[in-house]
Short mmCIF file of C-alpha atoms in Angstrom, two decimals:
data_model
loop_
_atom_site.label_atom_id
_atom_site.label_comp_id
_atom_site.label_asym_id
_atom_site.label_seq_id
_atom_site.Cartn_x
_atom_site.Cartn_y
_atom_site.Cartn_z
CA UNK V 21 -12.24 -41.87 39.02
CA UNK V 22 -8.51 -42.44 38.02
CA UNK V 23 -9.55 -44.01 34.88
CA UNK V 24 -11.90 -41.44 33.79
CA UNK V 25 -9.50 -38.89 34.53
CA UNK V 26 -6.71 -40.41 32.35
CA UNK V 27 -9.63 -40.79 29.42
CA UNK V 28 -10.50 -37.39 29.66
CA UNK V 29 -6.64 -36.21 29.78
CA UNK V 30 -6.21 -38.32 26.33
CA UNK V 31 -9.38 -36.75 24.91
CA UNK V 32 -8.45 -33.01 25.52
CA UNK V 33 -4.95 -34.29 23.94
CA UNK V 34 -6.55 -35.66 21.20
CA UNK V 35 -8.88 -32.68 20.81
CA UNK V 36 -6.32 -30.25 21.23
CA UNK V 37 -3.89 -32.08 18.50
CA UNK V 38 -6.72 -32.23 15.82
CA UNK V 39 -7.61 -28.52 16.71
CA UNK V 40 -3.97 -27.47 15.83
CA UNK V 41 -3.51 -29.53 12.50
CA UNK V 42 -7.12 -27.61 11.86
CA UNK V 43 -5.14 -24.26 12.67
CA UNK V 44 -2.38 -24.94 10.57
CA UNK V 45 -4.26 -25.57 7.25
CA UNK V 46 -6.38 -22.76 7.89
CA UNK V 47 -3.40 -20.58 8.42
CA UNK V 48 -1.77 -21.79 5.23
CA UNK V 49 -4.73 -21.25 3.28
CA UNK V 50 -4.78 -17.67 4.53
CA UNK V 51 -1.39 -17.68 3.37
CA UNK V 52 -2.02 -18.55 0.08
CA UNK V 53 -4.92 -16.00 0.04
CA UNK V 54 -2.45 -13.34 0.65
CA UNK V 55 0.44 -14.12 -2.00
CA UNK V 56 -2.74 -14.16 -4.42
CA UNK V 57 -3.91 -11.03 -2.75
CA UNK V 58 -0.17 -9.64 -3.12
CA UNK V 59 -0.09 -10.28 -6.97
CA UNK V 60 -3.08 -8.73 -7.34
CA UNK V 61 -2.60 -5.64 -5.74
CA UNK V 62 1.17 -5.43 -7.55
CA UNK V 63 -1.31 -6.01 -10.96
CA UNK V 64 -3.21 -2.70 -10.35
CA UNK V 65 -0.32 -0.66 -9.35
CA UNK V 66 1.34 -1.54 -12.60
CA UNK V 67 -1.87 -0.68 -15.01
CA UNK V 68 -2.77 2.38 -13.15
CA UNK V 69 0.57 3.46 -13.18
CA UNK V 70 1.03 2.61 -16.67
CA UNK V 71 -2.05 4.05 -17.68
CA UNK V 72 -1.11 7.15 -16.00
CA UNK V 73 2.36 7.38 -17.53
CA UNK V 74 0.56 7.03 -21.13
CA UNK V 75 -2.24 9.73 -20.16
CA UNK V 76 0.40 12.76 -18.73
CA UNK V 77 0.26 15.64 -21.03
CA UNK V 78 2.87 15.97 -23.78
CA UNK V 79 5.62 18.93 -22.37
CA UNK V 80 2.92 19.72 -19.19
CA UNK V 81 5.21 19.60 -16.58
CA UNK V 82 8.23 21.48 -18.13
CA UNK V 83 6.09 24.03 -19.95
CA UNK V 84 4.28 24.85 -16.44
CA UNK V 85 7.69 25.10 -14.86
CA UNK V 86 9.02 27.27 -17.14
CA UNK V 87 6.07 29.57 -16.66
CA UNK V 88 5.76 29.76 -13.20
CA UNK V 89 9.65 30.63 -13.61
CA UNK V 90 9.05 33.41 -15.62
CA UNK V 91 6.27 34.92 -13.60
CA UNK V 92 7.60 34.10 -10.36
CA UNK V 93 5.16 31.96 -9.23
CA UNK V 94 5.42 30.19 -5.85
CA UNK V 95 5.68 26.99 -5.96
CA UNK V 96 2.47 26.45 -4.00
CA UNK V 97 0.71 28.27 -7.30
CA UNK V 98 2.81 26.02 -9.30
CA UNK V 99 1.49 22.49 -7.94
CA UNK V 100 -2.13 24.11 -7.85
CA UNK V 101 -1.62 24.63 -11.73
CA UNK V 102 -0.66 21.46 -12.46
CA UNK V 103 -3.29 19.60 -10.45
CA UNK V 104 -5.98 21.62 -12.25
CA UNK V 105 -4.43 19.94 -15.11
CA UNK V 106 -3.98 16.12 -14.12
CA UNK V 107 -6.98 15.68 -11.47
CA UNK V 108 -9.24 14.91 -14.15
CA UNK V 109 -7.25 12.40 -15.53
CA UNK V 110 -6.63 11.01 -12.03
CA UNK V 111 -10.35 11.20 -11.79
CA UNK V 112 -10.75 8.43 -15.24
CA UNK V 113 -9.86 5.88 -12.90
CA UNK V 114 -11.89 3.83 -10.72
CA UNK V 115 -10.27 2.19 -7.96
CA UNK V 116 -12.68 1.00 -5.32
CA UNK V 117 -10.01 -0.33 -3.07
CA UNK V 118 -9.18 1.59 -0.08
CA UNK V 119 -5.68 1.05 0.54
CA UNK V 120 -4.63 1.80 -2.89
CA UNK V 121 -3.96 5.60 -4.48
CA UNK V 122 -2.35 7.21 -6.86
CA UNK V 123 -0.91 10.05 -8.56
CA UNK V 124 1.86 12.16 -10.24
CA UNK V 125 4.94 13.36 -8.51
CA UNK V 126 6.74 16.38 -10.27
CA UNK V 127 10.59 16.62 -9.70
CA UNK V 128 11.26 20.33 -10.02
CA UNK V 129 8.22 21.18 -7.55
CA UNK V 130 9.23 18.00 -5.52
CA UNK V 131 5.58 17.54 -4.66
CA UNK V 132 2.83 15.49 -5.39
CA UNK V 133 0.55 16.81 -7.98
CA UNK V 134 -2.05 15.23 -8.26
CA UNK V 135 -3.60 12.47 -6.20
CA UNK V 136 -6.61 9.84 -6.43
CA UNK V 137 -8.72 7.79 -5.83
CA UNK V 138 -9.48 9.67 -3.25
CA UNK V 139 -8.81 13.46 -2.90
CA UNK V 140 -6.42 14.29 -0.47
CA UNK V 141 -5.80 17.88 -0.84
CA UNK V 142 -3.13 17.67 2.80
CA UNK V 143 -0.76 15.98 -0.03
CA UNK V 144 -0.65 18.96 -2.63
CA UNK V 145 0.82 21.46 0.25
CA UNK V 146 4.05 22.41 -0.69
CA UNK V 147 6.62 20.03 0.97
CA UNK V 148 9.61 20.73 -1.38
CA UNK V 149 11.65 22.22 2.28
CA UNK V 150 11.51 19.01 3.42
CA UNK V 151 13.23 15.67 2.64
CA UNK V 152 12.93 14.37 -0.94
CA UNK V 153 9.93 11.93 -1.20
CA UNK V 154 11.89 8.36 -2.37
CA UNK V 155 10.45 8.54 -5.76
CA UNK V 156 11.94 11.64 -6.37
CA UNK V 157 15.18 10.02 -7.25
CA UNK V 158 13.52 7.42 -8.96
CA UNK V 159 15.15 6.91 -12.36
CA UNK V 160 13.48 3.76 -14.07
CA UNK V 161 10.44 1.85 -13.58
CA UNK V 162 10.92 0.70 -9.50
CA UNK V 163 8.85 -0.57 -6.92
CA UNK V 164 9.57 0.98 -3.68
CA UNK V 165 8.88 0.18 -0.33
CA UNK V 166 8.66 2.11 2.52
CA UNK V 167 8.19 1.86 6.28
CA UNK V 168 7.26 5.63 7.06
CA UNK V 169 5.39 6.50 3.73
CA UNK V 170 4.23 10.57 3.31
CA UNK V 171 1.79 9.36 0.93
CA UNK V 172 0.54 7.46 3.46
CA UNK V 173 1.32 9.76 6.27
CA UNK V 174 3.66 7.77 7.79
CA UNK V 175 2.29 4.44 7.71
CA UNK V 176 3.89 1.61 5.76
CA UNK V 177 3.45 1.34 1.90
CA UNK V 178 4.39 -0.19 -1.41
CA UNK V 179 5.14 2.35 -4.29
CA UNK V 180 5.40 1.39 -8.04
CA UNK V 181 6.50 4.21 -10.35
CA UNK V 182 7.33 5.09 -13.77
CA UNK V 183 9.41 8.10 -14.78
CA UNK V 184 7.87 10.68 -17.40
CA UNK V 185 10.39 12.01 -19.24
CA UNK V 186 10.00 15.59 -21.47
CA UNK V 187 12.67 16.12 -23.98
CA UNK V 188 14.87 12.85 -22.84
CA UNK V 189 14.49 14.30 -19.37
CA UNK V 190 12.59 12.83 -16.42
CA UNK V 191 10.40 16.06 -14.97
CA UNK V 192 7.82 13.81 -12.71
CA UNK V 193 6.82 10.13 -11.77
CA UNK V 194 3.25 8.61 -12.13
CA UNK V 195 2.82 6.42 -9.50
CA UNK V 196 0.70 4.07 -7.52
CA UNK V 197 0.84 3.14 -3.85
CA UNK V 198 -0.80 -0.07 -1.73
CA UNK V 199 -1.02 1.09 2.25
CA UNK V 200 0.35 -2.72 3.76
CA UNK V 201 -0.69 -0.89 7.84
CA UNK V 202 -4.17 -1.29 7.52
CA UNK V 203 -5.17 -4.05 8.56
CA UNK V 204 -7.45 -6.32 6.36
CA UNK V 205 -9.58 -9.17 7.50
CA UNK V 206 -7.25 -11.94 6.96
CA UNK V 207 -4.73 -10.27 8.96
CA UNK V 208 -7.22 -9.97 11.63
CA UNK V 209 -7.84 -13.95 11.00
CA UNK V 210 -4.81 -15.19 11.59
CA UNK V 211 -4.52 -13.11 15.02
CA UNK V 212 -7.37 -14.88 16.21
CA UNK V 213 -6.14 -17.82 14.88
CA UNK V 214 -2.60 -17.48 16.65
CA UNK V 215 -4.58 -16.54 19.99
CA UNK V 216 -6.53 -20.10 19.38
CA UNK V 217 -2.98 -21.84 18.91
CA UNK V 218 -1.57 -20.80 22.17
CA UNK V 219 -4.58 -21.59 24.37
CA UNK V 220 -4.66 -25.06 22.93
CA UNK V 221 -0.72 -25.46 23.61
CA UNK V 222 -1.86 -24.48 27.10
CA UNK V 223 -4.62 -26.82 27.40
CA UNK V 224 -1.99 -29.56 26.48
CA UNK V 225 0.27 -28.54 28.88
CA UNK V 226 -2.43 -28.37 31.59
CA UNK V 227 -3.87 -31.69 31.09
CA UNK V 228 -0.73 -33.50 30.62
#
């Protein structure tokens, strides 16, 4: 009984040692499925945001200011006008994926716009009381990350944005913005997979 004891102690050691070099290879293969997932994601915030940037209007933003000005328009009216203007060209771009939108950002409402893929009409209410929005002081191309994002309502993001300038002056920022919160299935993975880890450190422990 002794000796079959001691074999079956060395097999669940055994076991347990090839399960966790399986673990660890399948972990850093998810890893390299993220960095790849990473670059890819950082690829279409930079063409949609560049494609954006290309697409704004000539004078849009300054010429709508300068009218709302003039006829006293809130500034509520003023991001309403705008958006009538750049939805549609929000609306050229198919983006499939989720955790990714995008938009325009104008400085002297200090409000988003205009915002895809999907419609999210909560971010057009005029926020300009509150704290600047980090890409309002966003001079040259940047990627921004944030831990309590208002385009994501608080969740945690990655921002790339490119200023628009009208007459050598920057007057919004087209932008694009990956939510990193929600969880995706690798993520989800590798929680199961850490889960697996620990019970087989137990099961080592146990049987040694």
């Amino acid at each position: 009984m002794k000796v079959i004891n001691l074999t079956t102690k060395f097999n669940i050691k055994i076991v347990s040692v090839v399960f966790l070099v399986i673990l660890v290879i399948t972990i850093y293969n998810d890893w390299l499925l993220l960095q790849a997932e990473n670059k890819q994601n950082l690829r279409y915030l930079t063409s949609i945001t560049e494609f954006l940037a290309e697409k704004s209007p000539p004078n849009l933003f300054s010429e709508t200011y300068i009218q709302a000005t003039a006829l006293n328009q809130s500034n509520q009216l003023t991001i309403y006008s705008l958006n009538q203007k750049l939805q549609p060209i929000i609306d050229e771009v198919c983006m499939p994926y989720k955790r990714i939108q995008f938009g325009y950002y104008s400085k002297n409402c200090k409000n988003v716009v205009a915002i895809g893929s999907k419609f999210d009409e909560s971010l057009l209410i005029d926020m300009s009381l509150n704290k600047a929005n980090p890409i309002h002081d966003v001079t040259t191309t940047s990627l921004i990350e944030e831990e309590f994002s208002s385009l994501w309502h608080g969740e945690k993001s990655i921002t790339y944005c490119i200023p628009i300038k009208e007459n050598g002056v920057i007057v919004a920022q087209a932008f694009a913005s990956v939510n990193q919160s929600k969880e995706n299935p690798m993520a989800k993975n590798n929680g199961h997979l850490f889960n697996h880890i620990c019970y087989a450190f137990i099961l080592c422990y146990c049987f040694s």
